[in-house]
Amino acid sequence: MSLIRGGMNRGLPSFSRKADIIQTQCIILHVLPFNLVEFGRRTNKAACRRQRPFYKMNGLPAKRTRIKNMTRRPCAGINFNPHSRSASIKPFIILISVFCLLPPCLLFFHDLSSMADHGAPSFEKPRLVVKKVLAKSQEDGDGASVRRSIGRPELRNLDPFLMLDEFTVSAPAGFPDHPHRGFETVTYMLKGAFTHQDFAGHEGTIRAGDLQWMTAGRGIVHSEMPAADGENQGLQLWINLSSKDKMMEPRYQELQSQEISRVEKDGVDVRIIAGESFGVRSPVYTQTPTMFLDFTLQPGAEIHQRIPESWNAFVYIVDGEGLFGDPSAAPAASHHVLVLGDGDGLSVWNRSERPLRFALIGGQPLKETVVQHGPFVMNTHAEIQQAFHDYQYGMNGFERARKWKSQQ
Ligand code: FJE
Ligand code: FE
């Protein structure tokens, strides 16, 4: 795969117009029926001796006779006499018991495996942090301040992701009329409000916790401006589209904060913007398969989140500090992006005294060439030339661009 972004394509140029199964030990003995227990006698004295503390722990009188009995207590499946009468029918009892127990057992393990998002670590290959970069503040749009993480020079090719900005904007700064082609923009508000208007008459305001998932496809021209007093803060993620989707009809998915699935458990609060966590799936349709989870961990909390193995994934820390991937790792703090290595899941621990908030983002790589010129992202230079041409002359999806001007 080659990644081509040349010359002035490196930054975002200013607008040309103003424009498991969980590795839980199988505690099957705990759920086996008592009649199985009759089938054998525990001959391993050491194993039986280990049971003594059980009596002590449970406050039962640890009488000698009792312990003695216990050491002779028949145990599961060991040394049974195959010639006894009861032994001849007992295999059937075992079979019936196993069949009766199979469905509840399967349910039990299914529950455990769905718990693996947050329960004890159960990853075959835990993902570790392979790169940590501070997203420094820079200016973009019209006087807006952004902390660019993905998309900065040292973090350019995290396929399918093109950019992640944490933006903090106070009026009159903002992102006035500009085009997009060939990818999706995901705007998730953390504080304040943003109003967007587009050339097709689509308009809306998103507030803290709200989401706009815009699939620009063949073309959108819009403005994105702050709508509340003071600081308006959020995350904007750019996800590439595969060559077959780049010229699709544009589409919006807008969710208000209360429509975004949220799970709160054991000091963990997760908002499931895209993908799945704690067995809960987001209704957002991701043209390029994507996971986007907003986690807040209270002090002492931890999470163990599955991530598909073949996906690229990273973390952006919004607030606080935490241990990512390895409990003995150095803590990582806010405004850092952590690129994750290969593996099937991520563990995070908050051993600090403050809440930790971070976005976990993953996506299926497209493995295609990327040619980017600011807000046009295509596969070849010729397609970029075509995008400029279409935008300038109002063609192939940009028909409404010629006359339109936002009202903000
Ligand atoms: C931009 C093209 C753009 N980061 N974060 C070129 F599309 C943009 C742009 C944004 C943007 C918008 C929001 Cl709401 C949040 C953003 C880039 O609109 F700034 C340039 N220079
Ligand atoms: Fe935009």
Coordinates of C-alpha atoms in Angstrom, one line a residue, residues 30-376:
H30 CA -19.6 -26.2 40.6
V31 CA -22.5 -26.8 38.3
L32 CA -22.4 -30.5 38.0
P33 CA -25.3 -32.4 39.7
F34 CA -24.7 -34.0 43.0
N35 CA -25.3 -37.5 41.6
L36 CA -22.1 -37.2 39.6
V37 CA -20.3 -36.7 42.9
E38 CA -21.3 -40.2 43.9
F39 CA -19.4 -41.6 41.1
G40 CA -16.0 -41.6 42.6
R41 CA -13.9 -41.3 45.6
R42 CA -11.3 -38.7 45.8
T43 CA -8.1 -40.6 46.3
N44 CA -5.8 -37.6 46.1
K45 CA -5.3 -36.7 49.8
A46 CA -3.6 -33.4 49.1
A47 CA -6.7 -32.3 47.1
C48 CA -9.0 -33.3 49.9
R49 CA -6.8 -31.6 52.5
R50 CA -7.2 -28.4 50.5
Q51 CA -10.9 -28.5 51.4
R52 CA -10.3 -28.1 55.1
P53 CA -10.0 -24.4 55.1
F54 CA -13.3 -24.3 53.4
Y55 CA -14.9 -25.3 56.7
K56 CA -12.9 -22.7 58.6
M57 CA -13.6 -20.0 56.1
N58 CA -17.3 -20.6 56.4
G59 CA -17.3 -20.6 60.1
L60 CA -18.3 -24.3 60.3
P61 CA -16.9 -26.4 63.2
A62 CA -13.8 -28.0 61.8
K63 CA -14.3 -31.1 63.7
R64 CA -11.9 -33.9 63.2
T65 CA -14.6 -36.5 62.3
R66 CA -16.1 -34.1 59.8
I67 CA -12.8 -33.5 58.2
K68 CA -12.1 -37.2 58.2
N69 CA -15.4 -37.8 56.5
M70 CA -14.7 -35.2 54.1
T71 CA -11.4 -36.6 53.1
R72 CA -13.3 -39.8 52.3
R73 CA -16.0 -37.9 50.6
P74 CA -16.7 -39.2 47.1
C75 CA -15.6 -36.9 44.4
A76 CA -16.4 -36.3 40.8
G77 CA -15.6 -39.0 38.2
I78 CA -12.8 -40.8 39.9
N79 CA -12.4 -44.5 40.6
F80 CA -15.9 -45.7 40.4
N81 CA -16.8 -49.4 40.3
P82 CA -18.1 -50.3 36.9
H83 CA -19.6 -53.6 38.0
S84 CA -22.0 -52.3 40.5
R85 CA -25.7 -52.2 39.5
S86 CA -26.0 -48.5 40.0
A87 CA -23.0 -48.0 37.8
S88 CA -24.8 -49.5 34.9
I89 CA -27.6 -46.9 35.0
K90 CA -25.5 -44.1 36.1
P91 CA -23.9 -43.4 32.7
F92 CA -27.4 -42.6 31.5
I93 CA -27.9 -40.3 34.4
I94 CA -24.7 -38.6 33.5
L95 CA -25.8 -38.2 29.9
I96 CA -29.2 -36.8 30.9
S97 CA -27.6 -34.5 33.4
V98 CA -25.1 -33.2 30.8
F99 CA -27.9 -32.6 28.3
C100 CA -30.0 -30.8 30.9
L101 CA -27.1 -28.7 31.8
L102 CA -25.7 -27.9 28.4
P103 CA -28.1 -25.1 27.5
P104 CA -27.7 -23.2 30.8
C105 CA -24.0 -23.8 30.6
L106 CA -23.8 -22.4 27.1
L107 CA -25.9 -19.4 28.2
F108 CA -23.5 -18.9 31.1
F109 CA -20.4 -18.9 28.9
H110 CA -22.1 -16.7 26.3
D111 CA -22.7 -14.2 29.1
L112 CA -19.1 -14.4 30.2
S113 CA -17.8 -13.9 26.7
S114 CA -20.0 -10.8 26.2
M115 CA -18.7 -9.6 29.6
A116 CA -15.2 -9.8 28.1
D117 CA -15.6 -6.2 27.0
H118 CA -15.2 -5.1 30.6
G119 CA -14.6 -8.1 32.8
A120 CA -11.3 -9.8 33.6
P121 CA -8.7 -9.5 30.8
S122 CA -9.2 -12.4 28.4
F123 CA -7.2 -11.4 25.4
E124 CA -5.0 -13.8 23.5
K125 CA -2.9 -10.9 22.4
P126 CA -3.5 -7.7 24.3
R127 CA -2.8 -4.5 22.3
L128 CA 0.1 -2.4 23.6
V129 CA 0.9 1.2 22.9
V130 CA 3.4 1.4 20.0
K131 CA 3.5 5.2 19.6
K132 CA 2.5 8.1 21.8
V133 CA 2.3 11.6 20.4
L134 CA 1.2 14.9 22.0
A135 CA -1.4 16.7 19.9
K136 CA -0.1 20.3 20.1
S137 CA -2.5 23.2 19.5
Q138 CA -2.5 24.8 16.1
E139 CA -4.7 27.2 14.2
D140 CA -7.1 26.1 11.4
G141 CA -10.2 27.2 9.6
D142 CA -10.9 30.8 10.4
G143 CA -9.1 31.4 13.7
A144 CA -10.1 28.1 15.2
S145 CA -7.8 26.2 17.5
V146 CA -7.3 22.5 16.9
R147 CA -5.2 19.8 18.5
R148 CA -4.5 17.5 15.6
S149 CA -3.5 14.0 16.5
I150 CA -4.1 11.7 13.5
G151 CA -3.1 13.6 10.4
R152 CA -0.1 15.4 11.9
P153 CA 3.2 14.7 10.1
E154 CA 4.3 11.9 12.4
L155 CA 0.8 10.2 12.3
R156 CA -0.3 10.1 8.7
N157 CA -1.1 6.6 7.7
L158 CA -3.4 5.1 10.3
D159 CA -5.7 3.6 7.6
P160 CA -8.7 4.2 7.4
F161 CA -8.3 7.3 9.5
L162 CA -7.2 10.6 8.0
M163 CA -7.5 13.1 10.8
L164 CA -8.6 13.5 14.4
D165 CA -8.9 17.1 15.7
E166 CA -9.9 18.1 19.2
F167 CA -11.2 21.6 18.4
T168 CA -11.8 24.5 20.8
V169 CA -13.5 27.4 19.1
S170 CA -15.1 30.7 20.3
A171 CA -17.1 32.9 18.0
P172 CA -16.3 34.6 15.6
A173 CA -13.8 31.9 14.8
G174 CA -15.0 28.7 13.0
F175 CA -14.9 26.7 9.8
P176 CA -16.7 28.7 7.2
D177 CA -17.9 27.4 3.8
H178 CA -15.7 24.6 2.5
P179 CA -16.1 21.4 0.4
H180 CA -15.5 17.7 1.2
R181 CA -15.3 14.7 -1.2
G182 CA -14.3 11.1 -0.7
F183 CA -14.5 10.5 3.1
E184 CA -16.7 10.8 6.2
T185 CA -16.5 13.4 8.9
V186 CA -17.7 12.5 12.4
T187 CA -18.3 15.5 14.8
Y188 CA -18.8 14.7 18.4
M189 CA -19.4 17.6 20.8
L190 CA -17.8 17.7 24.2
K191 CA -18.9 21.2 25.3
G192 CA -21.0 24.1 23.9
A193 CA -22.6 23.9 20.5
F194 CA -21.9 23.9 16.7
T195 CA -24.2 24.8 13.9
H196 CA -23.7 23.4 10.4
Q197 CA -25.4 24.5 7.2
D198 CA -24.9 22.8 3.8
F199 CA -25.5 23.6 0.2
A200 CA -28.5 21.3 0.0
G201 CA -30.4 23.2 2.7
H202 CA -29.5 20.8 5.5
E203 CA -29.0 22.6 8.8
G204 CA -28.6 21.6 12.4
T205 CA -27.0 22.4 15.8
I206 CA -25.2 19.8 17.8
R207 CA -24.6 20.2 21.6
A208 CA -22.5 18.5 24.2
G209 CA -22.8 14.7 23.7
D210 CA -24.5 15.0 20.3
L211 CA -23.1 13.4 17.2
Q212 CA -23.1 14.2 13.5
W213 CA -21.8 11.4 11.2
M214 CA -21.6 12.9 7.7
T215 CA -20.7 10.7 4.7
A216 CA -19.6 13.3 2.3
G217 CA -19.3 10.8 -0.6
R218 CA -19.2 12.7 -4.0
G219 CA -19.6 16.1 -2.4
I220 CA -20.8 18.3 0.4
V221 CA -20.2 22.1 0.8
H222 CA -20.9 23.3 4.3
S223 CA -20.0 25.7 7.1
E224 CA -19.4 24.6 10.7
M225 CA -19.6 27.5 13.2
P226 CA -19.8 27.8 17.0
A227 CA -23.3 28.3 18.4
A228 CA -22.8 28.9 22.1
D229 CA -21.0 31.6 24.1
G230 CA -17.6 30.8 25.4
E231 CA -15.6 27.7 24.3
N232 CA -17.2 25.2 22.0
Q233 CA -15.2 22.0 22.1
G234 CA -15.4 18.6 20.3
L235 CA -13.7 15.9 18.3
Q236 CA -13.8 15.7 14.6
L237 CA -12.7 12.5 13.0
W238 CA -12.1 11.9 9.3
I239 CA -12.6 8.4 8.0
N240 CA -11.6 7.5 4.5
L241 CA -14.1 5.8 2.1
S242 CA -13.1 2.9 -0.1
S243 CA -12.8 3.6 -3.8
K244 CA -16.2 2.1 -4.5
D245 CA -17.9 4.5 -2.0
K246 CA -16.0 7.7 -2.7
M247 CA -18.6 9.0 -5.2
M248 CA -21.7 7.8 -3.2
E249 CA -24.6 10.1 -2.5
P250 CA -23.9 12.1 0.6
R251 CA -25.6 11.0 3.8
Y252 CA -26.1 12.3 7.4
Q253 CA -26.7 10.4 10.6
E254 CA -27.4 12.7 13.5
L255 CA -27.9 11.5 17.1
Q256 CA -28.7 13.5 20.1
S257 CA -26.9 12.7 23.3
Q258 CA -29.9 10.8 24.8
E259 CA -30.0 8.6 21.6
I260 CA -26.5 7.5 22.0
S261 CA -26.3 4.1 23.9
R262 CA -24.6 4.4 27.2
V263 CA -23.5 1.8 29.7
E264 CA -22.5 2.6 33.3
K265 CA -21.0 -0.2 35.4
D266 CA -18.3 -0.5 38.1
G267 CA -17.0 3.0 37.7
V268 CA -17.0 2.8 33.9
D269 CA -19.2 5.0 31.7
V270 CA -19.1 4.3 28.0
R271 CA -20.9 6.1 25.2
I272 CA -21.1 3.8 22.2
I273 CA -20.9 6.2 19.3
A274 CA -20.0 3.4 16.8
G275 CA -19.4 -0.3 17.2
E276 CA -20.1 -2.3 20.3
S277 CA -19.2 -2.4 24.0
F278 CA -20.7 -4.2 27.0
G279 CA -22.8 -6.2 24.5
V280 CA -24.5 -2.9 23.4
R281 CA -24.3 -1.9 19.7
S282 CA -24.6 1.6 18.3
P283 CA -27.3 2.2 15.6
V284 CA -24.9 4.3 13.6
Y285 CA -24.1 2.7 10.2
T286 CA -20.4 3.0 9.4
Q287 CA -19.7 2.8 5.7
T288 CA -16.1 2.0 6.5
P289 CA -16.3 -0.4 9.5
T290 CA -15.4 1.7 12.6
M291 CA -15.5 1.6 16.4
F292 CA -15.8 4.8 18.3
L293 CA -16.2 4.6 22.1
D294 CA -16.1 7.5 24.6
F295 CA -15.0 6.1 27.9
T296 CA -14.9 7.7 31.4
L297 CA -13.2 5.7 34.1
Q298 CA -13.5 6.7 37.7
P299 CA -10.4 6.3 39.9
G300 CA -9.7 2.6 40.5
A301 CA -11.8 1.5 37.4
E302 CA -10.5 -0.6 34.5
I303 CA -11.8 -1.8 31.2
H304 CA -11.0 -4.6 28.9
Q305 CA -12.4 -3.9 25.4
R306 CA -12.3 -6.2 22.5
I307 CA -11.1 -4.7 19.1
P308 CA -11.2 -6.8 15.9
E309 CA -7.7 -8.1 15.3
S310 CA -7.2 -6.9 11.7
W311 CA -8.2 -3.3 12.6
N312 CA -6.0 -0.3 13.2
A313 CA -6.8 1.4 16.5
F314 CA -5.8 4.3 18.7
V315 CA -6.7 6.2 21.8
Y316 CA -7.1 9.9 22.2
I317 CA -7.0 11.1 25.9
V318 CA -9.5 13.9 26.5
D319 CA -8.9 14.3 30.2
G320 CA -7.0 12.8 33.1
E321 CA -4.4 10.1 32.9
G322 CA -4.3 6.3 32.7
L323 CA -2.4 3.1 32.1
F324 CA -3.0 1.8 28.6
G325 CA -2.3 -1.8 27.4
D326 CA 0.0 -2.8 30.3
P327 CA -0.6 -2.0 34.0
S328 CA 3.2 -1.4 34.5
A329 CA 3.3 1.1 31.6
A330 CA 4.1 4.8 32.3
P331 CA 0.8 6.8 32.7
A332 CA -0.4 8.7 29.6
A333 CA -2.1 12.0 30.0
S334 CA -4.6 14.3 28.2
H335 CA -4.1 15.5 24.6
H336 CA -1.9 12.5 23.8
V337 CA -2.7 10.0 21.0
L338 CA -1.7 6.4 21.6
V339 CA -1.4 4.2 18.6
L340 CA -2.1 0.6 19.5
G341 CA -0.2 -2.4 18.2
D342 CA -1.7 -5.7 16.9
G343 CA -3.9 -7.7 19.2
D344 CA -7.5 -8.6 20.0
G345 CA -8.3 -6.1 22.8
L346 CA -7.2 -3.2 25.0
S347 CA -7.0 -3.0 28.8
V348 CA -7.0 0.4 30.5
W349 CA -6.6 1.1 34.2
N350 CA -7.2 4.4 36.0
R351 CA -4.9 4.3 39.0
S352 CA -5.0 8.1 39.4
E353 CA -7.2 10.2 41.7
R354 CA -9.2 11.9 38.9
P355 CA -11.6 10.6 36.3
L356 CA -10.0 9.5 33.0
R357 CA -11.8 10.3 29.7
F358 CA -10.6 9.0 26.4
A359 CA -11.9 8.0 23.0
L360 CA -11.1 4.5 21.7
I361 CA -11.2 4.5 17.9
G362 CA -10.7 1.6 15.6
G363 CA -11.3 0.8 11.9
Q364 CA -10.9 -1.7 9.2
P365 CA -8.0 -0.7 7.0
L366 CA -8.9 0.0 3.3
K367 CA -5.5 -0.8 2.0
E368 CA -5.8 1.5 -0.9
T369 CA -3.7 4.4 -2.2
V370 CA -4.6 7.7 -0.5
V371 CA -4.2 11.0 -2.4
Q372 CA -5.3 13.9 -0.2
H373 CA -5.6 17.6 -1.0
G374 CA -7.1 19.3 2.0
P375 CA -10.8 18.3 2.1
F376 CA -10.6 16.1 -1.1

